[in-house]
Amino acid sequence: MTAAAEARDLFARLAGIEPAGTWSAPGRVNLIGEHTDYNDGFVLPFAIDRRTHVVAAPRSDRRIRVASTFAAEPVEVGIDDLDAFFPSTGAPRVPEWAAYPLGVAWALQDAAAAPSGVDIAVASDVPIGAGLSSSAAIEGATAVALDDLWDLGSDRPTLARAGRRAENEAVGAPTGIMDQMAAMLGRPDAAIFLDCRSLRAEVVDLGFAAAGLEVVVMDTGVTHAHATGGYRDRREACERGARILGVPALRDLGPEDVDRARDLLDDVTFRRVRHVVTEDRRVLDTVRTLRSAGPTAIGPLLDASHASMRDDFEISVPELDTAVEAAREAGAMGARMTGGGFGGAAIALTPRERVGAVAEAVASAFARSGFAAPRVFTVTASEGARRDS
């Protein structure tokens, strides 16, 4: 059964009525630009052909009920009680999975003249904890559904901001806005070049299909959680570095500032700052290279990005390094971990005829290292959040 069919089946069992519609939003792969978004920098993600589906209908009262294939029981709250639940402080008052859709409702409620109650059923084929932003897919699908049901007429950046607010304040994960913007703005065979300060977005043609390239995802099975300490520590280090260096955000530094940063910062903070400064430059270089030389020329930038995340930002894990190294040795043009780190997935830009060899090499390397078998699959750049029916 597809995820869309699972959502429809779950809604039928939840509400017992015909739904008002079906909406969906994609996960994303970040081609390059990691931990630059909350530093007001640049990112280059693309929406993928794995989606979260929401089936929903209005209610006659002011209650919101959410059900998911992730959980055994639905969660129900009153719209008038949302402000008592969020922003979340300390232990969450609803299960974490429910905080994503309910957090979006909380973030959007003030924009609605008279928000009705709603029943929502959620199912997804975006892998959870793999660095493919299953959370933003839930937020995006919920946001476009509520935008229709509550007649908000919001633009895509507004809905993305609602998703980020849900992530930051309802769930407690200190992420930037990249994932939500990718889920909202995705285009087939294209990436979204996003300035995370201005939210100015440009569609950048990837040209992978014409070049015979595939993006291979290597899901290590090592789960991560952005609300836990490692991600927060990295963000705090970036904010500390910007404060000491006297800039609003690390986006305002360039390569010429690295030597000054070395003199002023402790070693750990300096390396965190160096990653962000050089990663911003790699994003700009990747966009320029795609436009001038095409996708076959970006491999070294992906490789350099992984080395920076491994050595300077220290967010890789042995499974990710093993996947990246095995993919390169088997013929990938470039590879890097993707997502927030501490687990999740790596990606490898791979000639179509080498995909099987890369998958086999990664599986063999994991077996030799005593790691659990990875999930290896390909993704394509796809459309963003939408109403499906």
Short mmCIF file of C-alpha atoms in Angstrom, two decimals:
data_model
loop_
_atom_site.label_atom_id
_atom_site.label_comp_id
_atom_site.label_asym_id
_atom_site.label_seq_id
_atom_site.Cartn_x
_atom_site.Cartn_y
_atom_site.Cartn_z
CA MET A 1 0.00 0.00 0.00
CA THR A 2 1.33 3.44 -0.89
CA ALA A 3 1.70 6.14 1.74
CA ALA A 4 -1.14 8.08 0.11
CA ALA A 5 -3.43 5.05 0.38
CA GLU A 6 -2.34 4.50 3.97
CA ALA A 7 -3.30 8.08 4.82
CA ARG A 8 -6.73 7.68 3.21
CA ASP A 9 -7.32 4.39 5.02
CA LEU A 10 -6.25 5.89 8.34
CA PHE A 11 -8.54 8.89 7.83
CA ALA A 12 -11.50 6.62 7.13
CA ARG A 13 -10.89 4.82 10.41
CA LEU A 14 -10.31 8.09 12.27
CA ALA A 15 -13.26 10.17 11.05
CA GLY A 16 -15.61 7.85 9.16
CA ILE A 17 -16.46 10.57 6.63
CA GLU A 18 -15.28 11.64 3.21
CA PRO A 19 -12.19 13.86 3.46
CA ALA A 20 -12.07 17.38 2.11
CA GLY A 21 -8.85 16.65 0.30
CA THR A 22 -5.40 15.13 0.21
CA TRP A 23 -2.19 17.15 0.40
CA SER A 24 1.47 16.17 0.35
CA ALA A 25 4.96 17.56 0.78
CA PRO A 26 8.35 16.05 -0.01
CA GLY A 27 11.42 15.24 1.99
CA ARG A 28 14.58 16.85 0.75
CA VAL A 29 18.21 16.18 0.01
CA ASN A 30 20.57 19.02 0.67
CA LEU A 31 22.99 18.91 -2.21
CA ILE A 32 25.39 21.23 -0.37
CA GLY A 33 25.25 23.85 2.38
CA GLU A 34 25.08 22.21 5.80
CA HIS A 35 24.53 24.18 9.02
CA THR A 36 24.68 27.41 7.04
CA ASP A 37 20.95 28.11 7.17
CA TYR A 38 20.72 29.24 10.80
CA ASN A 39 23.86 31.33 10.18
CA ASP A 40 21.95 33.41 7.60
CA GLY A 41 23.94 31.76 4.82
CA PHE A 42 23.34 29.91 1.57
CA VAL A 43 21.98 26.42 0.89
CA LEU A 44 21.20 24.32 -2.18
CA PRO A 45 18.58 21.67 -1.36
CA PHE A 46 16.16 19.86 -3.62
CA ALA A 47 12.81 18.22 -2.92
CA ILE A 48 12.79 14.44 -3.43
CA ASP A 49 10.30 11.91 -4.74
CA ARG A 50 9.46 10.65 -1.25
CA ARG A 51 6.51 12.40 0.34
CA THR A 52 4.36 12.80 3.44
CA HIS A 53 0.62 12.68 2.76
CA VAL A 54 -2.08 14.40 4.79
CA VAL A 55 -5.77 13.59 4.42
CA ALA A 56 -8.00 16.04 6.25
CA ALA A 57 -11.48 17.45 6.73
CA PRO A 58 -12.97 20.23 8.86
CA ARG A 59 -14.92 19.50 12.04
CA SER A 60 -17.95 21.25 13.44
CA ASP A 61 -16.18 22.06 16.72
CA ARG A 62 -12.87 23.73 17.60
CA ARG A 63 -10.92 20.51 18.13
CA ILE A 64 -7.92 19.27 16.20
CA ARG A 65 -7.40 15.54 16.02
CA VAL A 66 -4.26 14.10 14.40
CA ALA A 67 -3.53 10.47 13.67
CA SER A 68 -0.44 8.95 12.12
CA THR A 69 0.77 5.60 10.92
CA PHE A 70 3.75 6.33 13.19
CA ALA A 71 1.63 5.99 16.34
CA ALA A 72 -1.00 3.68 17.78
CA GLU A 73 -3.36 6.37 19.06
CA PRO A 74 -4.55 9.75 17.74
CA VAL A 75 -3.95 12.95 19.67
CA GLU A 76 -6.75 15.49 20.15
CA VAL A 77 -6.53 19.06 21.49
CA GLY A 78 -8.67 22.17 21.37
CA ILE A 79 -7.62 25.04 19.14
CA ASP A 80 -8.10 27.32 22.12
CA ASP A 81 -5.62 25.19 24.07
CA LEU A 82 -2.76 25.40 21.58
CA ASP A 83 -1.25 28.46 23.25
CA ALA A 84 -1.02 26.48 26.48
CA PHE A 85 0.98 23.74 24.74
CA PHE A 86 3.37 25.90 22.72
CA PRO A 87 6.00 27.25 22.84
CA SER A 88 7.15 24.03 24.42
CA THR A 89 9.14 24.40 27.62
CA GLY A 90 10.71 21.36 29.17
CA ALA A 91 8.99 18.03 28.64
CA PRO A 92 6.53 18.11 25.72
CA ARG A 93 2.84 17.89 26.59
CA VAL A 94 2.01 16.00 23.42
CA PRO A 95 3.95 13.15 21.75
CA GLU A 96 6.77 14.50 19.61
CA TRP A 97 5.28 13.25 16.34
CA ALA A 98 2.06 15.17 17.07
CA ALA A 99 3.94 18.36 17.93
CA TYR A 100 4.85 18.82 14.24
CA PRO A 101 1.30 19.10 12.80
CA LEU A 102 -0.14 20.68 15.94
CA GLY A 103 2.75 23.14 16.02
CA VAL A 104 1.93 24.19 12.45
CA ALA A 105 -1.71 24.72 13.44
CA TRP A 106 -0.56 26.82 16.38
CA ALA A 107 1.73 28.88 14.14
CA LEU A 108 -1.03 29.51 11.57
CA GLN A 109 -4.07 30.00 13.80
CA ASP A 110 -3.71 33.77 14.16
CA ALA A 111 -3.83 34.18 10.37
CA ALA A 112 -7.27 32.54 10.22
CA ALA A 113 -10.41 34.59 10.72
CA ALA A 114 -12.19 31.68 12.41
CA PRO A 115 -10.11 28.49 12.34
CA SER A 116 -12.34 25.43 12.39
CA GLY A 117 -11.53 22.17 14.02
CA VAL A 118 -9.97 19.59 11.74
CA ASP A 119 -9.26 15.88 11.53
CA ILE A 120 -5.86 15.03 10.04
CA ALA A 121 -4.38 11.66 9.09
CA VAL A 122 -0.69 11.41 8.23
CA ALA A 123 1.34 8.75 6.42
CA SER A 124 4.76 9.02 4.83
CA ASP A 125 7.40 7.23 2.80
CA VAL A 126 10.15 9.70 3.79
CA PRO A 127 12.59 7.74 5.98
CA ILE A 128 12.61 9.00 9.56
CA GLY A 129 15.92 10.02 11.13
CA ALA A 130 17.81 9.69 7.85
CA GLY A 131 18.63 13.36 7.32
CA LEU A 132 16.01 13.67 4.56
CA SER A 133 13.80 16.03 6.58
CA SER A 134 10.79 13.88 7.32
CA SER A 135 9.84 16.59 9.83
CA ALA A 136 9.62 19.38 7.24
CA ALA A 137 7.58 17.05 5.02
CA ILE A 138 5.00 16.67 7.81
CA GLU A 139 5.02 20.41 8.45
CA GLY A 140 4.71 21.25 4.77
CA ALA A 141 1.84 18.87 4.08
CA THR A 142 -0.01 20.09 7.17
CA ALA A 143 0.62 23.73 6.28
CA VAL A 144 -0.78 23.51 2.74
CA ALA A 145 -3.78 21.54 4.04
CA LEU A 146 -4.59 24.12 6.70
CA ASP A 147 -3.95 26.95 4.24
CA ASP A 148 -6.77 25.52 2.11
CA LEU A 149 -9.12 24.46 4.92
CA TRP A 150 -8.78 27.74 6.79
CA ASP A 151 -8.79 29.85 3.58
CA LEU A 152 -5.56 31.64 4.54
CA GLY A 153 -4.19 32.47 1.09
CA SER A 154 -0.62 32.38 2.43
CA ASP A 155 2.40 32.43 0.14
CA ARG A 156 4.97 29.65 0.27
CA PRO A 157 7.59 31.47 2.39
CA THR A 158 4.90 32.25 4.99
CA LEU A 159 3.97 28.58 5.21
CA ALA A 160 7.66 27.66 5.43
CA ARG A 161 8.09 30.07 8.33
CA ALA A 162 5.14 28.45 10.09
CA GLY A 163 6.86 25.08 9.69
CA ARG A 164 10.12 26.42 11.08
CA ARG A 165 8.27 27.95 14.03
CA ALA A 166 6.67 24.60 14.73
CA GLU A 167 10.09 22.92 14.58
CA ASN A 168 11.82 25.52 16.75
CA GLU A 169 9.16 26.36 19.31
CA ALA A 170 6.72 23.45 19.38
CA VAL A 171 9.21 20.60 18.98
CA GLY A 172 12.24 22.41 20.38
CA ALA A 173 14.67 21.67 17.52
CA PRO A 174 16.94 24.68 16.79
CA THR A 175 16.93 24.30 13.00
CA GLY A 176 16.97 26.90 10.25
CA ILE A 177 14.45 27.34 7.46
CA MET A 178 16.16 25.42 4.65
CA ASP A 179 14.12 22.23 4.99
CA GLN A 180 10.76 23.97 5.03
CA MET A 181 11.63 26.15 2.02
CA ALA A 182 12.82 23.13 0.05
CA ALA A 183 9.60 21.29 0.85
CA MET A 184 7.55 24.27 -0.30
CA LEU A 185 9.44 25.35 -3.41
CA GLY A 186 10.80 22.15 -4.96
CA ARG A 187 10.85 21.73 -8.75
CA PRO A 188 11.55 18.66 -10.91
CA ASP A 189 15.25 18.23 -11.84
CA ALA A 190 16.10 21.47 -10.03
CA ALA A 191 17.50 22.66 -6.74
CA ILE A 192 16.52 25.72 -4.72
CA PHE A 193 19.37 28.19 -4.21
CA LEU A 194 18.26 29.92 -1.03
CA ASP A 195 19.60 32.97 0.75
CA CYS A 196 18.52 32.17 4.29
CA ARG A 197 18.70 35.80 5.41
CA SER A 198 16.46 37.35 2.78
CA LEU A 199 14.61 34.13 1.86
CA ARG A 200 15.31 35.01 -1.76
CA ALA A 201 15.13 31.75 -3.70
CA GLU A 202 16.29 30.90 -7.21
CA VAL A 203 15.57 27.72 -9.12
CA VAL A 204 18.82 26.16 -10.33
CA ASP A 205 18.62 23.49 -13.01
CA LEU A 206 20.53 20.42 -11.95
CA GLY A 207 20.71 18.65 -15.30
CA PHE A 208 21.29 15.28 -13.66
CA ALA A 209 18.97 13.39 -16.01
CA ALA A 210 20.56 14.74 -19.19
CA ALA A 211 24.04 14.04 -17.81
CA GLY A 212 23.16 10.44 -16.91
CA LEU A 213 23.64 11.04 -13.21
CA GLU A 214 21.73 9.66 -10.23
CA VAL A 215 21.71 10.77 -6.60
CA VAL A 216 22.26 7.67 -4.50
CA VAL A 217 21.10 7.91 -0.89
CA MET A 218 22.94 5.72 1.60
CA ASP A 219 20.86 5.61 4.77
CA THR A 220 23.14 4.38 7.54
CA GLY A 221 20.28 3.50 9.89
CA VAL A 222 21.97 5.55 12.61
CA THR A 223 19.12 7.79 13.75
CA HIS A 224 19.56 11.36 14.87
CA ALA A 225 17.38 13.91 16.62
CA HIS A 226 17.86 17.66 16.12
CA ALA A 227 16.31 18.48 19.48
CA THR A 228 19.19 16.78 21.29
CA GLY A 229 22.48 18.29 22.33
CA GLY A 230 24.90 17.93 19.40
CA TYR A 231 22.97 20.11 16.99
CA ARG A 232 22.27 22.71 19.66
CA ASP A 233 25.94 22.79 20.67
CA ARG A 234 26.99 23.48 17.08
CA ARG A 235 24.50 26.31 16.77
CA GLU A 236 25.64 27.85 20.05
CA ALA A 237 29.28 27.66 18.91
CA CYS A 238 28.38 29.50 15.70
CA GLU A 239 26.53 32.20 17.61
CA ARG A 240 29.47 32.53 20.01
CA GLY A 241 31.91 32.89 17.11
CA ALA A 242 29.80 35.55 15.43
CA ARG A 243 29.52 37.48 18.69
CA ILE A 244 33.28 37.45 19.33
CA LEU A 245 34.05 38.38 15.73
CA GLY A 246 31.55 41.25 15.86
CA VAL A 247 29.21 40.25 13.04
CA PRO A 248 25.43 39.66 13.06
CA ALA A 249 25.90 36.13 11.70
CA LEU A 250 28.65 33.98 10.23
CA ARG A 251 27.21 34.72 6.80
CA ASP A 252 28.89 38.12 7.12
CA LEU A 253 32.39 36.61 7.15
CA GLY A 254 34.43 35.65 4.10
CA PRO A 255 37.49 33.49 3.52
CA GLU A 256 39.65 36.53 4.21
CA ASP A 257 38.37 36.52 7.82
CA VAL A 258 39.55 33.00 8.63
CA ASP A 259 43.01 34.04 9.88
CA ARG A 260 41.49 36.68 12.18
CA ALA A 261 39.06 34.09 13.50
CA ARG A 262 41.95 31.74 14.27
CA ASP A 263 43.59 34.43 16.39
CA LEU A 264 40.45 35.34 18.36
CA LEU A 265 38.67 32.02 18.92
CA ASP A 266 39.40 28.84 20.81
CA ASP A 267 40.20 25.88 18.56
CA VAL A 268 36.77 24.25 18.66
CA THR A 269 34.85 27.46 17.99
CA PHE A 270 37.31 28.40 15.25
CA ARG A 271 36.78 25.11 13.42
CA ARG A 272 33.00 25.47 13.66
CA VAL A 273 33.27 28.95 12.18
CA ARG A 274 35.68 27.82 9.46
CA HIS A 275 33.25 25.14 8.34
CA VAL A 276 30.39 27.61 7.95
CA VAL A 277 32.49 30.22 6.15
CA THR A 278 33.94 27.69 3.70
CA GLU A 279 30.63 25.88 3.24
CA ASP A 280 28.92 29.12 2.24
CA ARG A 281 31.64 29.56 -0.37
CA ARG A 282 31.16 25.98 -1.58
CA VAL A 283 27.44 26.61 -2.10
CA LEU A 284 28.16 29.66 -4.24
CA ASP A 285 30.83 27.75 -6.14
CA THR A 286 28.44 24.83 -6.74
CA VAL A 287 25.75 27.10 -8.17
CA ARG A 288 28.29 28.79 -10.43
CA THR A 289 29.73 25.44 -11.53
CA LEU A 290 26.31 23.96 -12.32
CA ARG A 291 25.54 26.95 -14.50
CA SER A 292 28.91 27.12 -16.27
CA ALA A 293 30.29 23.58 -16.44
CA GLY A 294 27.35 21.35 -15.56
CA PRO A 295 26.73 18.71 -12.90
CA THR A 296 29.67 16.45 -13.77
CA ALA A 297 32.02 19.14 -12.40
CA ILE A 298 30.64 19.51 -8.86
CA GLY A 299 32.02 16.28 -7.36
CA PRO A 300 35.11 17.84 -5.71
CA LEU A 301 32.90 20.40 -3.96
CA LEU A 302 30.76 17.62 -2.47
CA ASP A 303 33.90 15.81 -1.31
CA ALA A 304 35.31 18.96 0.30
CA SER A 305 32.01 19.59 2.05
CA HIS A 306 32.09 16.15 3.65
CA ALA A 307 35.68 16.62 4.82
CA SER A 308 34.72 19.93 6.45
CA MET A 309 31.73 18.40 8.23
CA ARG A 310 33.84 15.47 9.37
CA ASP A 311 36.89 17.40 10.57
CA ASP A 312 35.83 20.97 11.39
CA PHE A 313 32.16 20.64 12.36
CA GLU A 314 32.55 17.08 13.68
CA ILE A 315 29.05 15.90 12.85
CA SER A 316 29.86 12.80 10.86
CA VAL A 317 29.95 9.26 12.27
CA PRO A 318 31.96 6.20 11.16
CA GLU A 319 29.02 4.80 9.21
CA LEU A 320 28.69 8.00 7.17
CA ASP A 321 32.43 8.15 6.48
CA THR A 322 32.40 4.50 5.41
CA ALA A 323 29.50 5.10 3.01
CA VAL A 324 31.15 8.15 1.47
CA GLU A 325 34.52 6.46 1.01
CA ALA A 326 33.04 3.26 -0.43
CA ALA A 327 30.86 5.21 -2.88
CA ARG A 328 33.81 7.22 -4.15
CA GLU A 329 35.95 4.12 -4.61
CA ALA A 330 33.13 2.46 -6.58
CA GLY A 331 32.86 5.29 -9.09
CA ALA A 332 30.77 8.08 -7.54
CA MET A 333 31.77 11.52 -8.81
CA GLY A 334 31.42 13.04 -5.36
CA ALA A 335 29.83 12.15 -2.02
CA ARG A 336 28.96 13.75 1.29
CA MET A 337 26.78 13.30 4.31
CA THR A 338 23.54 15.25 4.09
CA GLY A 339 21.35 16.67 6.83
CA GLY A 340 22.12 17.72 10.37
CA GLY A 341 24.61 14.96 11.08
CA PHE A 342 25.25 12.55 13.96
CA GLY A 343 23.78 9.80 11.80
CA GLY A 344 21.31 9.74 8.95
CA ALA A 345 22.30 9.47 5.32
CA ALA A 346 25.02 10.30 2.85
CA ILE A 347 24.53 11.03 -0.84
CA ALA A 348 26.68 10.10 -3.82
CA LEU A 349 26.43 11.75 -7.24
CA THR A 350 26.84 8.71 -9.43
CA PRO A 351 26.89 7.88 -13.16
CA ARG A 352 23.78 5.85 -13.88
CA GLU A 353 25.77 2.81 -14.96
CA ARG A 354 27.67 2.78 -11.63
CA VAL A 355 24.66 2.87 -9.29
CA GLY A 356 24.61 -0.90 -8.79
CA ALA A 357 28.34 -0.98 -8.14
CA VAL A 358 28.08 1.83 -5.59
CA ALA A 359 25.22 0.11 -3.75
CA GLU A 360 27.15 -3.16 -3.65
CA ALA A 361 30.35 -1.49 -2.48
CA VAL A 362 28.62 0.37 0.34
CA ALA A 363 26.84 -2.77 1.55
CA SER A 364 30.11 -4.73 1.48
CA ALA A 365 32.00 -2.01 3.35
CA PHE A 366 29.35 -1.92 6.06
CA ALA A 367 29.48 -5.70 6.43
CA ARG A 368 33.29 -5.64 6.75
CA SER A 369 33.05 -2.95 9.42
CA GLY A 370 30.41 -4.81 11.41
CA PHE A 371 27.76 -2.16 10.80
CA ALA A 372 24.08 -2.96 10.27
CA ALA A 373 23.17 -3.16 6.59
CA PRO A 374 22.43 0.27 5.06
CA ARG A 375 19.42 1.17 2.93
CA VAL A 376 20.62 2.33 -0.48
CA PHE A 377 18.25 3.91 -3.00
CA THR A 378 18.10 6.69 -5.55
CA VAL A 379 16.07 9.90 -5.41
CA THR A 380 15.16 12.46 -8.02
CA ALA A 381 14.49 16.16 -7.65
CA SER A 382 10.73 16.63 -7.53
CA GLU A 383 7.84 19.00 -6.93
CA GLY A 384 7.23 20.76 -3.62
CA ALA A 385 4.15 20.79 -1.40
CA ARG A 386 0.82 20.55 -3.21
CA ARG A 387 -2.82 19.55 -3.07
CA ASP A 388 -3.21 16.14 -4.66
CA SER A 389 -7.00 15.81 -4.66
#
